[in-house]
Coordinates of C-alpha atoms and ligand atoms in Angstrom, one line a residue:
X1 CA 23.8 9.2 -18.0
X2 CA 23.5 6.8 -16.4
X3 CA 22.5 2.3 -17.8
X4 CA 19.3 1.2 -14.7
X5 CA 19.8 -2.1 -13.7
X6 CA 16.0 -3.3 -14.2
X7 CA 13.8 -6.0 -12.9
X8 CA 9.9 -6.6 -13.4
X9 CA 8.4 -8.3 -11.3
X10 CA 5.3 -10.0 -12.2
X11 CA 5.4 -12.0 -15.4
X12 CA 2.3 -12.1 -17.0
X13 CA -0.1 -9.6 -18.8
X14 CA 1.2 -6.2 -18.7
X15 CA 5.1 -7.2 -18.1
X16 CA 5.2 -8.0 -21.9
X17 CA 4.0 -4.0 -21.9
X18 CA 7.3 -3.1 -19.7
X19 CA 9.5 -5.2 -21.4
X20 CA 8.8 -4.7 -24.9
X21 CA 8.5 -0.2 -23.5
X22 CA 12.5 -1.0 -22.7
X23 CA 13.4 -1.9 -25.1
X24 CA 12.7 1.5 -26.9
X25 CA 14.7 3.5 -23.6
X26 CA 17.5 4.4 -25.6
X27 CA 19.7 2.1 -23.3
X28 CA 19.1 3.9 -20.0
X29 CA 17.5 1.0 -18.9
X30 CA 18.6 -3.2 -18.7
X31 CA 16.6 -5.4 -17.5
X32 CA 19.3 -7.8 -15.7
X33 CA 15.9 -10.1 -14.0
X34 CA 12.7 -11.2 -13.8
X35 CA 11.1 -13.6 -11.2
X36 CA 7.2 -15.3 -10.9
X37 CA 5.9 -17.7 -8.5
X38 CA 4.5 -19.1 -11.8
X39 CA 7.9 -21.2 -13.3
X40 CA 6.4 -21.7 -16.3
X41 CA 5.9 -18.4 -17.4
X42 CA 8.7 -17.0 -15.6
X43 CA 11.2 -19.1 -18.2
X44 CA 8.8 -18.4 -20.9
X45 CA 9.4 -14.0 -20.6
X46 CA 13.3 -14.9 -19.9
X47 CA 13.8 -16.8 -22.6
X48 CA 11.2 -14.0 -24.8
X49 CA 13.0 -11.2 -23.5
X50 CA 16.5 -12.5 -23.2
X51 CA 16.7 -11.9 -19.3
X52 CA 19.6 -14.0 -17.3
X53 CA 18.5 -13.2 -13.6
X54 CA 14.9 -15.4 -13.4
X55 CA 13.5 -15.8 -9.4
X56 CA 10.5 -17.3 -8.3
X57 CA 11.0 -15.1 -5.1
X58 CA 11.1 -11.1 -4.9
X59 CA 14.1 -11.5 -1.9
X60 CA 16.8 -13.7 -3.6
X61 CA 15.7 -11.7 -6.5
X62 CA 16.6 -8.3 -4.6
X63 CA 19.7 -10.5 -2.9
X64 CA 21.3 -11.4 -5.9
X65 CA 20.8 -9.4 -9.1
X66 CA 20.9 -6.1 -6.8
X67 CA 18.8 -4.4 -9.8
X68 CA 18.8 -0.3 -9.2
X69 CA 14.4 -0.5 -10.3
X70 CA 12.1 -3.2 -9.8
X71 CA 8.6 -3.3 -11.5
X72 CA 5.8 -5.1 -10.5
X73 CA 3.9 -6.3 -12.1
X74 CA 1.7 -8.4 -9.4
X75 CA -1.6 -7.7 -9.0
X76 CA -2.6 -4.7 -7.2
X77 CA -2.9 -6.8 -3.1
X78 CA 0.9 -7.8 -3.9
X79 CA 1.9 -3.6 -4.4
X80 CA 2.2 -2.7 -1.1
X81 CA 4.4 -5.3 0.3
X82 CA 6.4 -5.8 -2.5
X83 CA 7.4 -2.2 -2.7
X84 CA 8.1 -1.8 1.1
X85 CA 10.2 -4.9 0.6
X86 CA 12.3 -3.3 -2.6
X87 CA 12.6 0.0 -0.4
X88 CA 14.5 -1.3 2.6
X89 CA 16.4 -3.4 -0.5
X90 CA 17.7 -0.1 -1.6
X91 CA 16.0 -0.1 -4.8
X92 CA 14.3 2.7 -6.3
X93 CA 10.1 1.1 -7.0
X94 CA 8.4 2.0 -9.7
X95 CA 4.7 0.4 -9.4
X96 CA 1.8 -0.3 -11.8
X97 CA -1.3 0.3 -10.5
X98 CA -3.5 0.9 -8.1
X99 CA -0.5 1.6 -5.7
X100 CA -2.4 0.4 -2.6
X101 CA -5.3 -0.7 -1.8
X102 CA -5.8 1.5 1.1
X103 CA -4.7 4.8 2.1
X104 CA -3.6 3.2 5.5
X105 CA -1.5 1.2 3.5
X106 CA -0.2 3.0 1.6
X107 CA 1.2 5.4 3.9
X108 CA 3.2 1.8 4.9
X109 CA 5.4 3.2 2.7
X110 CA 6.3 6.7 4.2
X111 CA 9.1 4.9 6.9
X112 CA 10.1 2.7 4.2
X113 CA 10.7 5.3 2.5
X114 CA 12.7 8.2 4.9
X115 CA 14.8 5.0 5.4
X116 CA 16.9 5.2 2.3
X117 CA 17.6 6.7 -0.7
X118 CA 14.8 4.4 -2.5
X119 CA 11.8 6.3 -4.2
X120 CA 8.4 4.8 -4.8
X121 CA 6.7 6.0 -7.8
X122 CA 3.2 4.4 -9.6
X123 CA 2.5 4.0 -13.4
X124 CA 0.2 6.9 -14.4
X125 CA 1.8 6.7 -18.2
X126 CA -1.6 9.0 -19.2
X127 CA 1.1 12.0 -17.4
X128 CA 3.9 11.2 -20.0
X129 CA 2.6 12.4 -22.9
X130 CA 4.0 15.4 -25.1
X131 CA 0.1 16.9 -25.0
X132 CA -0.8 16.3 -21.9
X133 CA 2.4 18.5 -19.7
X134 CA 1.4 21.0 -23.1
X135 CA -2.6 21.2 -21.7
X136 CA -1.5 21.2 -18.0
X137 CA 1.0 24.6 -18.6
X138 CA -1.4 26.5 -21.3
X139 CA -4.4 25.5 -18.3
X140 CA -5.0 28.4 -16.4
X141 CA -2.2 31.1 -17.8
X142 CA -3.8 33.9 -20.0
X143 CA -4.4 32.2 -23.8
X144 CA -6.3 29.3 -22.8
X145 CA -7.7 30.3 -19.7
X146 CA -8.7 29.1 -15.4
X147 CA -10.5 25.9 -16.3
X148 CA -13.9 26.0 -15.5
X149 CA -15.7 23.1 -16.1
X150 CA -14.7 19.7 -16.9
X151 CA -15.1 15.5 -17.0
X152 CA -14.0 12.5 -17.7
X153 CA -14.8 9.4 -18.7
X154 CA -13.3 5.6 -18.5
X155 CA -16.0 4.2 -20.1
X156 CA -14.6 0.6 -21.0
X157 CA -16.0 -2.8 -21.8
X158 CA -14.8 -5.7 -19.7
X159 CA -17.6 -9.0 -20.6
X160 CA -18.1 -11.6 -17.4
X161 CA -15.3 -13.8 -17.9
X162 CA -12.8 -11.0 -17.8
X163 CA -13.4 -12.1 -14.0
X164 CA -12.3 -14.8 -14.0
X165 CA -9.2 -14.2 -13.4
X166 CA -9.1 -14.8 -9.5
X167 CA -8.1 -11.2 -8.3
X168 CA -10.5 -9.4 -10.1
X169 CA -13.4 -8.1 -8.8
X170 CA -12.7 -8.5 -5.1
X171 CA -12.3 -5.9 -2.6
X172 CA -9.7 -7.7 -1.4
X173 CA -7.3 -8.7 -3.8
X174 CA -8.0 -4.9 -6.4
X175 CA -9.5 -3.2 -4.3
X176 CA -12.5 -2.1 -6.3
X177 CA -14.2 -1.9 -9.7
X178 CA -13.2 0.7 -12.6
X179 CA -12.9 3.2 -10.5
X180 CA -9.9 0.9 -8.2
X181 CA -8.6 -0.4 -11.8
X182 CA -9.7 1.3 -15.2
X183 CA -10.7 4.5 -14.9
X184 CA -7.8 5.3 -12.3
X185 CA -6.0 6.4 -15.2
X186 CA -8.1 8.9 -16.4
X187 CA -9.1 10.4 -13.6
X188 CA -4.7 10.5 -12.5
X189 CA -4.5 12.6 -15.6
X190 CA -7.1 15.0 -14.9
X191 CA -6.0 15.5 -11.3
X192 CA -2.9 16.5 -12.9
X193 CA -4.1 18.8 -15.4
X194 CA -6.1 20.4 -12.9
X195 CA -4.5 20.6 -9.0
X196 CA -5.9 19.4 -6.0
X197 CA -9.3 17.9 -5.7
X198 CA -11.3 19.7 -2.7
X199 CA -14.8 17.9 -2.5
X200 CA -16.5 14.2 -4.6
X201 CA -19.7 13.0 -4.6
X202 CA -21.0 10.2 -6.0
X203 CA -23.0 6.8 -7.1
X204 CA -21.2 3.6 -7.3
X205 CA -23.4 0.3 -8.4
X206 CA -22.9 -3.3 -9.7
X207 CA -25.1 -2.4 -12.7
X208 CA -24.3 -6.2 -14.7
X209 CA -21.6 -8.4 -13.4
X210 CA -21.4 -10.8 -11.3
X211 CA -18.3 -9.4 -9.1
X212 CA -18.2 -8.3 -5.9
X213 CA -17.4 -4.6 -6.4
X214 CA -19.0 -1.7 -8.2
X215 CA -18.6 -2.2 -11.9
X216 CA -19.2 1.5 -12.2
X217 CA -19.0 4.5 -9.9
X218 CA -19.6 8.5 -10.9
X219 CA -19.0 11.9 -9.4
X220 CA -19.0 15.6 -8.9
X221 CA -16.0 16.6 -8.1
X222 CA -14.9 21.0 -7.0
X223 CA -11.4 21.7 -7.5
X224 CA -9.6 23.6 -5.8
X225 CA -9.5 26.1 -8.9
X226 CA -12.9 27.0 -8.6
X227 CA -13.5 23.8 -12.1
X228 CA -16.3 21.3 -10.9
X229 CA -15.8 17.9 -12.9
X230 CA -17.8 14.8 -14.0
X231 CA -15.7 12.1 -13.4
X232 CA -17.8 8.4 -14.5
X233 CA -15.8 4.6 -14.8
X234 CA -17.4 2.1 -16.5
X235 CA -17.1 -1.2 -17.8
X236 CA -19.9 -1.7 -19.3
X237 CA -19.6 -0.2 -22.6
X238 CA -20.1 -1.4 -25.7
X239 CA -18.6 1.5 -27.4
X240 CA -15.4 1.9 -25.5
X241 CA -13.7 5.2 -25.2
X242 CA -11.5 7.1 -23.3
X243 CA -12.1 11.0 -23.3
X244 CA -11.4 14.0 -21.1
X245 CA -12.5 17.4 -22.2
X246 CA -11.7 20.4 -19.8
X247 CA -13.6 24.1 -20.4
X248 CA -11.4 26.9 -19.8
X249 CA -12.3 30.6 -20.4
X250 CA -11.2 30.5 -23.7
X251 CA -10.5 26.8 -25.0
X252 CA -12.3 23.5 -24.9
X253 CA -9.2 20.4 -24.8
X254 CA -10.1 17.4 -25.7
X255 CA -9.3 14.2 -25.4
X256 CA -10.3 10.8 -27.3
X257 CA -8.4 7.6 -27.0
X258 CA -8.3 4.5 -25.6
X259 CA -5.6 2.8 -23.8
X260 CA -3.0 5.8 -25.3
X261 CA -2.5 8.7 -26.7
X262 CA -0.8 10.6 -29.1
X263 CA -1.0 13.9 -30.2
X264 CA -3.6 13.3 -33.0
X265 CA -5.8 12.6 -30.3
X266 CA -6.2 15.7 -28.4
X267 CA -8.3 18.5 -30.0
X268 CA -8.1 22.4 -29.0
X269 CA -11.0 24.8 -29.6
X270 CA -11.0 28.8 -29.0
X271 CA -13.5 30.8 -28.0
X272 CA -15.0 33.2 -30.5
X273 CA -11.6 36.1 -30.5
X274 CA -9.2 33.6 -29.3
X275 CA -8.2 31.5 -32.1
X276 CA -5.1 33.6 -33.0
X277 CA -3.3 33.2 -29.2
X278 CA -5.6 30.0 -28.2
X279 CA -3.4 27.8 -31.6
X280 CA -0.3 29.9 -31.0
X281 CA 0.1 28.8 -27.8
X282 CA -0.3 25.2 -28.3
X283 CA 1.6 25.0 -31.4
X284 CA 3.9 26.6 -29.6
X285 CA 4.7 23.5 -27.1
X286 CA 6.6 20.5 -28.0
X287 CA 3.4 18.1 -29.8
X288 CA 6.0 15.0 -30.3
X289 CA 6.0 12.1 -27.6
X290 CA 2.3 10.4 -27.3
X291 CA 2.2 8.6 -23.5
X292 CA 2.8 4.9 -23.1
X293 CA 5.4 3.8 -20.3
X294 CA 8.4 4.0 -22.1
X295 CA 7.9 8.2 -21.5
X296 CA 7.4 7.5 -18.3
X297 CA 10.6 5.2 -18.1
X298 CA 12.3 8.0 -20.1
X299 CA 11.1 10.3 -17.4
X300 CA 12.3 8.3 -14.2
X301 CA 15.3 7.8 -15.8
X302 CA 16.2 11.3 -16.1
X303 CA 14.8 13.0 -12.2
X304 CA 16.9 9.7 -11.4
X305 CA 20.2 11.1 -13.4
X306 CA 19.5 15.1 -11.9
X307 CA 19.1 13.5 -8.1
X308 CA 15.2 14.8 -8.1
X309 CA 12.2 13.0 -7.4
X310 CA 10.9 10.6 -9.3
X311 CA 6.9 11.4 -10.7
X312 CA 4.5 10.3 -10.5
X313 CA 5.9 9.4 -7.3
X314 CA 4.8 8.6 -3.7
X315 CA 2.5 12.1 -3.0
X316 CA 0.8 13.0 -6.3
X317 CA 0.1 8.8 -6.3
X318 CA -1.3 9.1 -2.6
X319 CA -3.7 12.3 -3.8
X320 CA -4.8 10.4 -6.9
X321 CA -6.0 6.9 -4.0
X322 CA -6.9 9.3 -1.6
X323 CA -9.4 10.8 -4.6
X324 CA -11.2 7.1 -5.3
X325 CA -11.4 7.2 -1.7
X326 CA -13.9 9.3 -1.5
X327 CA -15.7 8.4 -4.3
X328 CA -15.8 5.0 -2.9
X329 CA -17.2 6.6 0.8
X330 CA -19.3 9.1 -0.9
X331 CA -20.9 6.3 -2.8
X332 CA -21.7 4.5 -0.1
X333 CA -22.4 6.6 2.6
X334 CA -24.5 9.7 0.6
X335 CA -21.9 12.4 2.3
X336 CA -19.6 15.1 -0.3
X337 CA -16.2 14.3 0.9
X338 CA -13.6 16.2 1.3
X339 CA -9.6 15.9 0.3
X340 CA -8.4 15.4 3.5
X341 CA -11.2 13.7 5.1
X342 CA -10.2 10.7 5.3
X343 CA -7.6 9.9 7.7
X344 CA -6.7 7.0 10.3
X345 CA -10.2 5.8 12.2
X346 CA -12.0 7.1 9.2
X347 CA -14.0 4.1 7.3
X348 CA -12.2 4.5 4.8
X349 CA -8.5 5.0 5.7
X350 CA -8.9 1.2 5.5
X351 CA -10.6 -0.2 2.5
X352 CA -12.3 1.0 -0.4
X353 CA -15.4 -1.4 1.1
X354 CA -15.3 0.7 4.5
X355 CA -15.3 -2.4 6.8
X356 CA -18.1 -4.1 4.1
X357 CA -21.0 -0.8 3.6
X358 CA -19.4 -1.5 0.1
X359 CA -20.4 -4.8 0.2
X360 CA -23.7 -3.7 2.2
X361 CA -24.6 -0.9 -0.1
X362 CA -24.0 -3.2 -3.1
X363 CA -25.6 -6.2 -2.5
X364 CA -28.9 -4.0 -1.8
X365 CA -29.1 -2.2 -5.0
X366 CA -27.3 -4.8 -7.2
X367 CA -28.7 -5.7 -10.5
X368 CA -26.6 -8.6 -11.2
Ligands
NAD1 N1 -0.7 0.2 -16.7 C1 -1.5 -0.3 -16.6 O1 -2.0 0.2 -18.3 C2 -2.1 -1.7 -16.4 C3 -2.5 -2.4 -17.5 C4 -3.0 -3.7 -17.7 C5 -3.2 -3.9 -16.0 N2 -1.6 -3.6 -15.1 C6 -2.0 -3.5 -13.6 O2 -1.0 -4.6 -13.8 C7 -0.8 -5.3 -12.9 C8 -1.1 -6.9 -13.1 O3 -1.7 -7.3 -14.3 P1 -1.8 -8.4 -15.1 O4 -3.1 -8.1 -15.5 O5 -0.3 -8.2 -15.5 O6 -2.2 -9.3 -13.8 P2 -2.0 -11.1 -14.9 O7 -2.5 -12.1 -14.0 O8 -1.1 -10.8 -15.5 O9 0.9 -11.4 -15.0 C9 0.8 -10.8 -12.9 C10 1.4 -12.1 -12.5 O10 2.2 -12.0 -11.7 C11 2.8 -12.9 -10.9 N3 2.3 -13.4 -9.3 C12 1.5 -13.7 -8.5 N4 1.7 -13.6 -7.4 C13 3.7 -12.8 -7.4 C14 4.4 -13.0 -6.5 N5 4.3 -12.8 -5.1 N6 6.2 -13.2 -6.9 C15 5.9 -12.6 -8.5 N7 4.8 -12.6 -9.5 C16 3.7 -13.1 -8.7 C17 1.3 -13.3 -10.8 O11 1.6 -15.7 -11.6 C18 1.7 -13.4 -13.1 O12 1.8 -14.0 -13.5 C19 -2.6 -5.2 -12.0 O13 -1.7 -4.6 -10.5 C20 -3.6 -4.2 -13.4 O14 -4.1 -3.7 -12.9 C21 -1.8 -2.1 -15.8

């Protein structure tokens, strides 16, 4: 097993989670460098985590520290350009979500990834708990049966002050509201569990917050395997919860948590007559590790050690981004959107605001 040289770029809120989770990877990673444009924050972060290499420029960090992996913990609008710079310098990228602000931006990665051996991966830490791997392997199998009905709710609460950070709640910096910034984790897990989506019908509105984006969206989704789901993304919900429920022919799978889960947060209910088969199948899975950043880091190192493509790599991150684009496109055109429909030339390929359509629709319906 190799020990990977890791750098963190952007030393704000989520960077602390990355640093503490790196410390839980059994010495498979060494945090060798950090970068932030804010000198005081960089120094405080460097002191706290004992980081030797401290840079205010990503270009200098890449040239001098030569990390194997760069974690991008910067605001959303910076991810894609920084990812391309890292890939071109030969460093693997683990980017915080969202991976890009638009499909057009995301597709700029292709060339950079094709040039060398470096790969892109997006932080979607909920895919990496043991229970989600167990659910994924059992959905559609003989004991649980095929998935029929699902729901996926990200019901979070963000007060007005949350939007004081200048990049929050804007199309330009964040690419959207709770669909792009918050619910994306939960529906990424739904897509991971159910496979390719086929068609989305959605609404989005600004109910209460003084942002320029939506603060609520809801979608009806049809999956390729025939399952139908609802997906709700809200920042207006005082009793916060993140829930997924999948009803298969012979078992209901439920996950209820907030920002991360352990196995105890999952409930399995068998249909009458299927109790033994369902509980036996679930109990037969490895069910120790919960979700979280360190679980994704370890899966990444396993893939690199084995020479495999990175988990949550560019292809699957793009599918999740395309799903977000489809929610916006459907909500702001009033039309259903099919997978593969948002291509160059489509208004929502270049941005989640659909060339100003979102802004106009939200302005005409806003209650905030
Ligand atoms: N995976 C999760 O559960 C999770 C949770 C929270 C936030 N996030 C994501 O993490 C990212 C960062 O969020 P945050 O809350 O930590 O933001 P933050 O504002 O607290 O931190 C961002 C940092 O990036 C620095 N920065 C800005 N421009 C830079 C540049 N050009 N080079 C280097 N550093 C630069 C800022 O000075 C700041 O310190 C966002 O994309 C957010 O959506 C993910």
